[in-house]
mmCIF file of C-alpha atoms and ligand atoms in Angstrom:
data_model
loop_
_atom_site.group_PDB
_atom_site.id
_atom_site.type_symbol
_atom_site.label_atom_id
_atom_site.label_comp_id
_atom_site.label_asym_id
_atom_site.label_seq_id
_atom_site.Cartn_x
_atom_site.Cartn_y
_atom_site.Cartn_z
ATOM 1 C CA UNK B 1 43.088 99.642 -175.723
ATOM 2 C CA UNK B 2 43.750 98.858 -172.118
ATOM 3 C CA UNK B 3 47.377 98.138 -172.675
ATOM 4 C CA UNK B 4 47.237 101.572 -174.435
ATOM 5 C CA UNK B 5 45.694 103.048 -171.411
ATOM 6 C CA UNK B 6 48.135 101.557 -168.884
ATOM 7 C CA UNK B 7 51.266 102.633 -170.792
ATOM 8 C CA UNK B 8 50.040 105.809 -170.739
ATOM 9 C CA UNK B 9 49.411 105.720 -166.952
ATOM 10 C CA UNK B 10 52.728 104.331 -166.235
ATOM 11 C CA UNK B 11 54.688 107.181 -168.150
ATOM 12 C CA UNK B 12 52.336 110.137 -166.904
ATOM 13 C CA UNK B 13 54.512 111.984 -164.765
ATOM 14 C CA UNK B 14 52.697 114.937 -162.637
ATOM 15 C CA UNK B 15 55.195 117.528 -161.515
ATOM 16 C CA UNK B 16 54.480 120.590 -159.224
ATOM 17 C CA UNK B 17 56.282 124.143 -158.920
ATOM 18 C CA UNK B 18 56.380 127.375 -157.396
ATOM 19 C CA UNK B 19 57.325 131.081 -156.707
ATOM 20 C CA UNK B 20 56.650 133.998 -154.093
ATOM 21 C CA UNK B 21 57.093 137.505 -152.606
ATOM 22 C CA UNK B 22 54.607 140.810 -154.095
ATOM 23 C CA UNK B 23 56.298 141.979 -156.927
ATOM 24 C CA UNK B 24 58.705 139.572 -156.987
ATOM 25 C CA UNK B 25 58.497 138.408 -160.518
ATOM 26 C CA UNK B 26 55.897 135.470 -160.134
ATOM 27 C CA UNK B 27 53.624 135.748 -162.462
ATOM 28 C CA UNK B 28 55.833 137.110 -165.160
ATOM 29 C CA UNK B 29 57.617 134.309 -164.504
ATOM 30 C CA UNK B 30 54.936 131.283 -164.231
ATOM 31 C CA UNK B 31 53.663 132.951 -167.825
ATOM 32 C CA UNK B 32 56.823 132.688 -169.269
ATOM 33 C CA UNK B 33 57.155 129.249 -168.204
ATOM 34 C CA UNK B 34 53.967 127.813 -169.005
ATOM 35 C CA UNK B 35 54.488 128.959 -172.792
ATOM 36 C CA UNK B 36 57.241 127.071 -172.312
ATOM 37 C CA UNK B 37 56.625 123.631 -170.711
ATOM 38 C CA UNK B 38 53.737 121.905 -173.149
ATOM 39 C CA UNK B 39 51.012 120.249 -171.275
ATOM 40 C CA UNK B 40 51.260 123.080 -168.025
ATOM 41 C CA UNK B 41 48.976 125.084 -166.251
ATOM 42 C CA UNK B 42 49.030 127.801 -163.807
ATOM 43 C CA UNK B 43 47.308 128.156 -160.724
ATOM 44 C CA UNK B 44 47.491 131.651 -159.076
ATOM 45 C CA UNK B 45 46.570 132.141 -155.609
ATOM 46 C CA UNK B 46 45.719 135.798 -156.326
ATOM 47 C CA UNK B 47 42.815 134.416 -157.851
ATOM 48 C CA UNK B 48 41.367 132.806 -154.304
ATOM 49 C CA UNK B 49 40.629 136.625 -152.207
ATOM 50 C CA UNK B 50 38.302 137.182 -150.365
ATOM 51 C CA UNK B 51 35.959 139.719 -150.676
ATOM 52 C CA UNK B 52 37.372 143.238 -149.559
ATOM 53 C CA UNK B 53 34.050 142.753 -147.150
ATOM 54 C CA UNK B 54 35.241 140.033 -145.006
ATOM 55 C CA UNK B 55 39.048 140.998 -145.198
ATOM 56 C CA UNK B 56 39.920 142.327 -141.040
ATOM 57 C CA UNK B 57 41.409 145.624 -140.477
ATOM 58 C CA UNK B 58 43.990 146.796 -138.400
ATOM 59 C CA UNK B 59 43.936 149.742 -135.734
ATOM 60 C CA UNK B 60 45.659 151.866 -138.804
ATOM 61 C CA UNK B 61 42.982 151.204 -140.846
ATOM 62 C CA UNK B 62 45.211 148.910 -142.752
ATOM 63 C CA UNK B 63 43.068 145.896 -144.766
ATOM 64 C CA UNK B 64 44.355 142.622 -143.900
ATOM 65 C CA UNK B 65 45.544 141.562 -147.131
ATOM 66 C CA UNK B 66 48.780 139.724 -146.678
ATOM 67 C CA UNK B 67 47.227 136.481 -144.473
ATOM 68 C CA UNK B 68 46.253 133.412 -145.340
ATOM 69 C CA UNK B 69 42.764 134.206 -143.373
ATOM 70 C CA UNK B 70 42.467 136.672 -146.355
ATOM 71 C CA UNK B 71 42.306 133.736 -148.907
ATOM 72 C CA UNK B 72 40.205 131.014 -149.375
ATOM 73 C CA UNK B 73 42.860 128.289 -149.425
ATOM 74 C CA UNK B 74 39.939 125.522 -149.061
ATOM 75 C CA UNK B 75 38.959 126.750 -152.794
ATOM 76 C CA UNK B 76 42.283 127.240 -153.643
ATOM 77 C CA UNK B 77 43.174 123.408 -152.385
ATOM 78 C CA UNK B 78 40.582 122.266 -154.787
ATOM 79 C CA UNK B 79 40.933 123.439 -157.632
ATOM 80 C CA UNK B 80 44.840 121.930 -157.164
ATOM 81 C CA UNK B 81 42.837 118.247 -156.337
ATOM 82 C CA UNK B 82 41.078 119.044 -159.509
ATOM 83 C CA UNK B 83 44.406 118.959 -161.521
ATOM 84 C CA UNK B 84 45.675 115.634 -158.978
ATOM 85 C CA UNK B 85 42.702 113.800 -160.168
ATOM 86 C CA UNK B 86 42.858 114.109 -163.957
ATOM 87 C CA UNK B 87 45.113 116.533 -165.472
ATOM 88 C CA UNK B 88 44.675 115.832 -169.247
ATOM 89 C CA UNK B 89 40.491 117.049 -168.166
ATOM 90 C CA UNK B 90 41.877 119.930 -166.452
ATOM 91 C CA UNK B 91 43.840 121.200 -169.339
ATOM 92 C CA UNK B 92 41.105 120.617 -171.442
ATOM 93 C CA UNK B 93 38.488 122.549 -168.841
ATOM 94 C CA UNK B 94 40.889 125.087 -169.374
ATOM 95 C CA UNK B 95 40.987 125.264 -173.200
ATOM 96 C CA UNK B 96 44.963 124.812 -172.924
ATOM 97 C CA UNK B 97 46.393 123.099 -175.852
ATOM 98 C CA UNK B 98 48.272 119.615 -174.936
ATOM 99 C CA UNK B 99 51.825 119.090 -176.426
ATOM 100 C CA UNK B 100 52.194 115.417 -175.815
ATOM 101 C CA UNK B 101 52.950 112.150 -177.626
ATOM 102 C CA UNK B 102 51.628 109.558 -176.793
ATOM 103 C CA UNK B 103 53.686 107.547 -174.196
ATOM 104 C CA UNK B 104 55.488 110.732 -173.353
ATOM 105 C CA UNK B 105 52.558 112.669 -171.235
ATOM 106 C CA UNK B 106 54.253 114.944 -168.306
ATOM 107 C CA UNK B 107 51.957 117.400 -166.960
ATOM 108 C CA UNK B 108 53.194 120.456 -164.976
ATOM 109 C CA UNK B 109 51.270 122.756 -162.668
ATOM 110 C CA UNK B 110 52.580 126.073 -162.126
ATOM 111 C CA UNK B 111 51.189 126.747 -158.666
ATOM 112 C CA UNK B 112 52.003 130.807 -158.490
ATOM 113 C CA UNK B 113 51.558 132.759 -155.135
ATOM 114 C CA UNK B 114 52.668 135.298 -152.602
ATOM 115 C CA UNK B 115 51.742 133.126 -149.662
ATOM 116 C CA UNK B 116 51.841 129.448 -150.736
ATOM 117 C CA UNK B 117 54.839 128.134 -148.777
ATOM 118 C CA UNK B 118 53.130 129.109 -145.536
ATOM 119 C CA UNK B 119 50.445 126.633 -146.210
ATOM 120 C CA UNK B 120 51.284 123.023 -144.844
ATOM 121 C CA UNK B 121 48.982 121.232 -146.794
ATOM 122 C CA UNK B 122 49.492 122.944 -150.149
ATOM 123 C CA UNK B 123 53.251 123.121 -149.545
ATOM 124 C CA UNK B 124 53.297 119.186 -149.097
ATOM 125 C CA UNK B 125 52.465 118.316 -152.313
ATOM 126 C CA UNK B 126 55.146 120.388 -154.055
ATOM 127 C CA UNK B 127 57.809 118.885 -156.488
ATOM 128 C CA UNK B 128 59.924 121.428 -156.404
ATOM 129 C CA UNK B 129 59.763 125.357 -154.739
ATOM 130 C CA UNK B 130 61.499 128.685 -155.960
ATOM 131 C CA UNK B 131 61.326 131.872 -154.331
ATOM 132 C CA UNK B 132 61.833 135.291 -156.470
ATOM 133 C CA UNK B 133 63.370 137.930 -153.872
ATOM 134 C CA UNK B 134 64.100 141.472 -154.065
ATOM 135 C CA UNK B 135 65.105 143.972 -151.925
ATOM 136 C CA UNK B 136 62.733 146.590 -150.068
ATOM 137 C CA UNK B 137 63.294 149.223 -152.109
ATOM 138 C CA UNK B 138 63.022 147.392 -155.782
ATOM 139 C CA UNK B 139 59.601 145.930 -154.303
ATOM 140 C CA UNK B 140 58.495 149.254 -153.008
ATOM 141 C CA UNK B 141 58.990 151.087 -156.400
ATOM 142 C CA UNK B 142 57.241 148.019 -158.270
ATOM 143 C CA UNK B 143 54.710 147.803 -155.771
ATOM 144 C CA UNK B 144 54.112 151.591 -156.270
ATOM 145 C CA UNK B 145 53.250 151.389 -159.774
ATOM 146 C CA UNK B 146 50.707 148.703 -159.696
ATOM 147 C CA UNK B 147 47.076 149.171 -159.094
ATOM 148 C CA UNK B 148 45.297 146.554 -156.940
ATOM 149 C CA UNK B 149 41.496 146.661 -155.885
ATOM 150 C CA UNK B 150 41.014 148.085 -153.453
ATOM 151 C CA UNK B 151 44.483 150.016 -153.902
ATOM 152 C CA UNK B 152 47.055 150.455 -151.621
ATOM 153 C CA UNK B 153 46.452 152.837 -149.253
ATOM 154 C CA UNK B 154 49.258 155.618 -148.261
ATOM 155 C CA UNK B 155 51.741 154.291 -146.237
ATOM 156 C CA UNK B 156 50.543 150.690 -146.533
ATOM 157 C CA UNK B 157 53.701 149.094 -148.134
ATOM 158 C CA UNK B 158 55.912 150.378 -144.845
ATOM 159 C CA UNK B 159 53.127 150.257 -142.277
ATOM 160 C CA UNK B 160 51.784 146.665 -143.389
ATOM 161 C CA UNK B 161 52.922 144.753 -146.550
ATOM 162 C CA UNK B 162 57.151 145.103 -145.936
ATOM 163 C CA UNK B 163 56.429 144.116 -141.975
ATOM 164 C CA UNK B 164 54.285 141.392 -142.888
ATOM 165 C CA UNK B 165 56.434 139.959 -145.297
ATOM 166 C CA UNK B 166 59.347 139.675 -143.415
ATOM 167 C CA UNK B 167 56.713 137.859 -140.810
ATOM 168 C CA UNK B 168 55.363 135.511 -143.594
ATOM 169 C CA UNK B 169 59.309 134.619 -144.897
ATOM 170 C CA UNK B 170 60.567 134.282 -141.263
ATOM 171 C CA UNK B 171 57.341 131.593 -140.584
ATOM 172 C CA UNK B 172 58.037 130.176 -143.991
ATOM 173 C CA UNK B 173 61.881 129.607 -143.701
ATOM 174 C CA UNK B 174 60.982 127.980 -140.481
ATOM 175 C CA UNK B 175 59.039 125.751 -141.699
ATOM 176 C CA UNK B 176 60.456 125.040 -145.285
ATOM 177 C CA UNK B 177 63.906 124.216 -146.471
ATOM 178 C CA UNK B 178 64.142 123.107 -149.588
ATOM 179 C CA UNK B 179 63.635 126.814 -151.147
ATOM 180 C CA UNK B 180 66.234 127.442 -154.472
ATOM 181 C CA UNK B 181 65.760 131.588 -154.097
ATOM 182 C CA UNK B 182 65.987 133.292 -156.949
ATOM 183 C CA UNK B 183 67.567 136.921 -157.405
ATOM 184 C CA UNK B 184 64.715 138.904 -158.582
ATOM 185 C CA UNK B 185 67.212 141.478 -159.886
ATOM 186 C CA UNK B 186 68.229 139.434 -162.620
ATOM 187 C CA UNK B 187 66.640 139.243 -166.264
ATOM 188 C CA UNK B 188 63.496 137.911 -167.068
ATOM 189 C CA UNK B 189 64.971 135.781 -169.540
ATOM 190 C CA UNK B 190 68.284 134.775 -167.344
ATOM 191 C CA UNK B 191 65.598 133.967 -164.701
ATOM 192 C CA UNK B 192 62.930 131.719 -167.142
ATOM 193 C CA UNK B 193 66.875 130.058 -168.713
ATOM 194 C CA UNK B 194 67.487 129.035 -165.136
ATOM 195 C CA UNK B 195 63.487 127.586 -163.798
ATOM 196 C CA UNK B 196 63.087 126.204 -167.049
ATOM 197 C CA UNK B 197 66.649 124.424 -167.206
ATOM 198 C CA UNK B 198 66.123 122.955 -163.861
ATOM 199 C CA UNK B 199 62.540 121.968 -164.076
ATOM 200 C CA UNK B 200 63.372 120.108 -167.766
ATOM 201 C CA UNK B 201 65.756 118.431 -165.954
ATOM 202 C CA UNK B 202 63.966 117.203 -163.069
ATOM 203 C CA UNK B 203 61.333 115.877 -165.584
ATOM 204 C CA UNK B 204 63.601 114.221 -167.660
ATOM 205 C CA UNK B 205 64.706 112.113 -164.525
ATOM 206 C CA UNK B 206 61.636 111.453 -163.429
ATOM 207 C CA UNK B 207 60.598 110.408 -166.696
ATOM 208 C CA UNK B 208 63.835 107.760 -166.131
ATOM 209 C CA UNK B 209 62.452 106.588 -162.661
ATOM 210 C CA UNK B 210 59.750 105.153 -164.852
HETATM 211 N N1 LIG C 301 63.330 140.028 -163.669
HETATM 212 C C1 LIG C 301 62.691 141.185 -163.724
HETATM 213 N N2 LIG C 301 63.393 142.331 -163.914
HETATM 214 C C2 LIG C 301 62.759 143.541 -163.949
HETATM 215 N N3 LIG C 301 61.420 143.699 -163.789
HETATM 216 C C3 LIG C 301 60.678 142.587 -163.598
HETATM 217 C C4 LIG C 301 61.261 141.281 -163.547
HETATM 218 N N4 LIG C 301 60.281 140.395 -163.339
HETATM 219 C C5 LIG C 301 59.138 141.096 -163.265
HETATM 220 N N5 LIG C 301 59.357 142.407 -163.425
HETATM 221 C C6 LIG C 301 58.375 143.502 -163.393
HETATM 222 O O1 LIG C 301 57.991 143.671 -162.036
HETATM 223 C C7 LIG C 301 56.597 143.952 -161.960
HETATM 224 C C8 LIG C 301 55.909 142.892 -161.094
HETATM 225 O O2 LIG C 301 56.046 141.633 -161.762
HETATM 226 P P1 LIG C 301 55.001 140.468 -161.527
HETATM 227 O O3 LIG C 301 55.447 139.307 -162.328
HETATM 228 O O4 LIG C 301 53.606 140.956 -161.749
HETATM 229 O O5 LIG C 301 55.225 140.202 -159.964
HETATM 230 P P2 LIG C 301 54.411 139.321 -158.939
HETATM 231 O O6 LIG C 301 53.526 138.387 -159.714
HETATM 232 O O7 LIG C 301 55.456 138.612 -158.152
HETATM 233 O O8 LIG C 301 53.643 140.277 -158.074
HETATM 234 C C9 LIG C 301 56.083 143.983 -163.409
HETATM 235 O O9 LIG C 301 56.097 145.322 -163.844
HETATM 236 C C10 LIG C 301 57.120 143.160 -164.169
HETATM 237 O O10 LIG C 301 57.236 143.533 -165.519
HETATM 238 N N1 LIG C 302 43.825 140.650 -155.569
HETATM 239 C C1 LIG C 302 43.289 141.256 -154.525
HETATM 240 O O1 LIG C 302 42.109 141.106 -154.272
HETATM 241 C C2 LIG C 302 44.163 142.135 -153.647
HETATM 242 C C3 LIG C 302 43.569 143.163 -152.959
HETATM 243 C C4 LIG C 302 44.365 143.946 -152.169
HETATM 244 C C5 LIG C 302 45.728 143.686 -152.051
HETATM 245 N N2 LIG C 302 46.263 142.677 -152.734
HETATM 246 C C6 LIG C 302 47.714 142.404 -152.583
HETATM 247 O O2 LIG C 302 48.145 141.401 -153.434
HETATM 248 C C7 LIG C 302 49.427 141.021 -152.951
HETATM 249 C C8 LIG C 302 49.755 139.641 -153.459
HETATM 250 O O3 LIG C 302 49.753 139.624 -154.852
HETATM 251 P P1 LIG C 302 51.127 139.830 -155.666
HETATM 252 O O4 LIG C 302 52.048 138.817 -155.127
HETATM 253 O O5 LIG C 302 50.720 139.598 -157.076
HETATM 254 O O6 LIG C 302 51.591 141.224 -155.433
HETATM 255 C C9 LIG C 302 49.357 141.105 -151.452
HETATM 256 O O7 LIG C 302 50.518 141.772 -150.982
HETATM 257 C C10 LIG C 302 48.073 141.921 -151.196
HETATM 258 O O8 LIG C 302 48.300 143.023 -150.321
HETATM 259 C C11 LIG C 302 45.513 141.903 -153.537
#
């Protein structure tokens, strides 16, 4: 039993990923790839908002949205520690079904988010980092057809969320360089061919570090 155990410690491999602008593709993307990779999990910063309440507002009456004061990284940072701690548990907690043999245990978080880069502490622990980019007008018609609460407000994609994402990707490209950007333009499928070719192999050579 405990030689069992420590085998299976010594070949579990814990890998982390990620992708990034509104509209860009993310979650379509971290979806696709999770049915893909067995024993993976997303974690979505959308999910970590704070209440419309709390979020500031500009002098154009513009909510606040796009900061990282607008999410609650702390809870965000936990959950993540959650995973660190004891994967297999966390994929259980979550009702995902595990894909493993034994000996052969990678597990994969999916960390999925507009704004994740920009966070030192969260960005740190990253494996590997994609960014899905497309241009202003592509994200302005896909950002036009989706319904957020609250919704967007007229005039809030030029007056707030296109400024402040150039703002976020200038901070973030100072701070970050090991980015593979992807073209958002491209196919779904091309796209999740690409991720899922270069994550599968980064696992398989970690899997030979071993
Ligand atoms: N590669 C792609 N080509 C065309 N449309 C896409 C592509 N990826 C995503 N979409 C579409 O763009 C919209 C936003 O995608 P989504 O994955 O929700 O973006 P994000 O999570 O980055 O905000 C959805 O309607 C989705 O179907
Ligand atoms: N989920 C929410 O509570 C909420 C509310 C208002 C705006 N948003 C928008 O969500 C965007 C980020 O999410 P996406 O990357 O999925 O588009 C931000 O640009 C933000 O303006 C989200």
């Amino acid at each position: 039993m405990q030689m069992l155990s420590e085998v299976l410690e010594r070949s579990t491999v814990k890998r982390r990923r990620r992708f990034w602008m509104t509209n860009g593709g993310k979650s379509t993307m971290s979806s696709s790839l999770h049915l893909r990779i067995p024993n993976s999990c997303i974690i979505a910063q959308d999910a970590f908002f704070k209440d419309d309440s709390v979020i500031a507002v500009d002098s154009n009456g513009f909510k606040q949205y796009d900061v990282l004061d607008a999410l609650h990284m702390d809870r965000m940072m936990s959950k993540i520690e959650s995973w660190r701690k004891d994967p297999g548990s966390f994929l259980a907690s979550q009702s995902l079904r595990t894909q493993c043999s034994v000996g052969e245990e990678v597990f994969v978080l999916i960390v999925e988010g507009f704004l994740i880069f920009n966070y030192g502490p969260l960005n740190e622990l990253m494996d590997k980092r994609y960014f899905l980019e497309i241009p202003y007008d592509v994200c302005k018609e896909r950002r036009g057809s989706r319904v957020y609460t609250p919704p967007d407000l007229p005039g809030y994609f030029d007056g707030y969320v296109w400024p402040r994402y150039l703002k976020n990707r200038q901070e973030m490209e100072d701070m970050v360089s090991d980015i593979v950007f992807l073209d958002g333009l491209k196919s779904k499928e091309d796209l999740l061919d690409y991720v899922y070719g270069d994550v599968t192999m980064e696992i398989q050579s970690l899997m030979g570090k071993d």
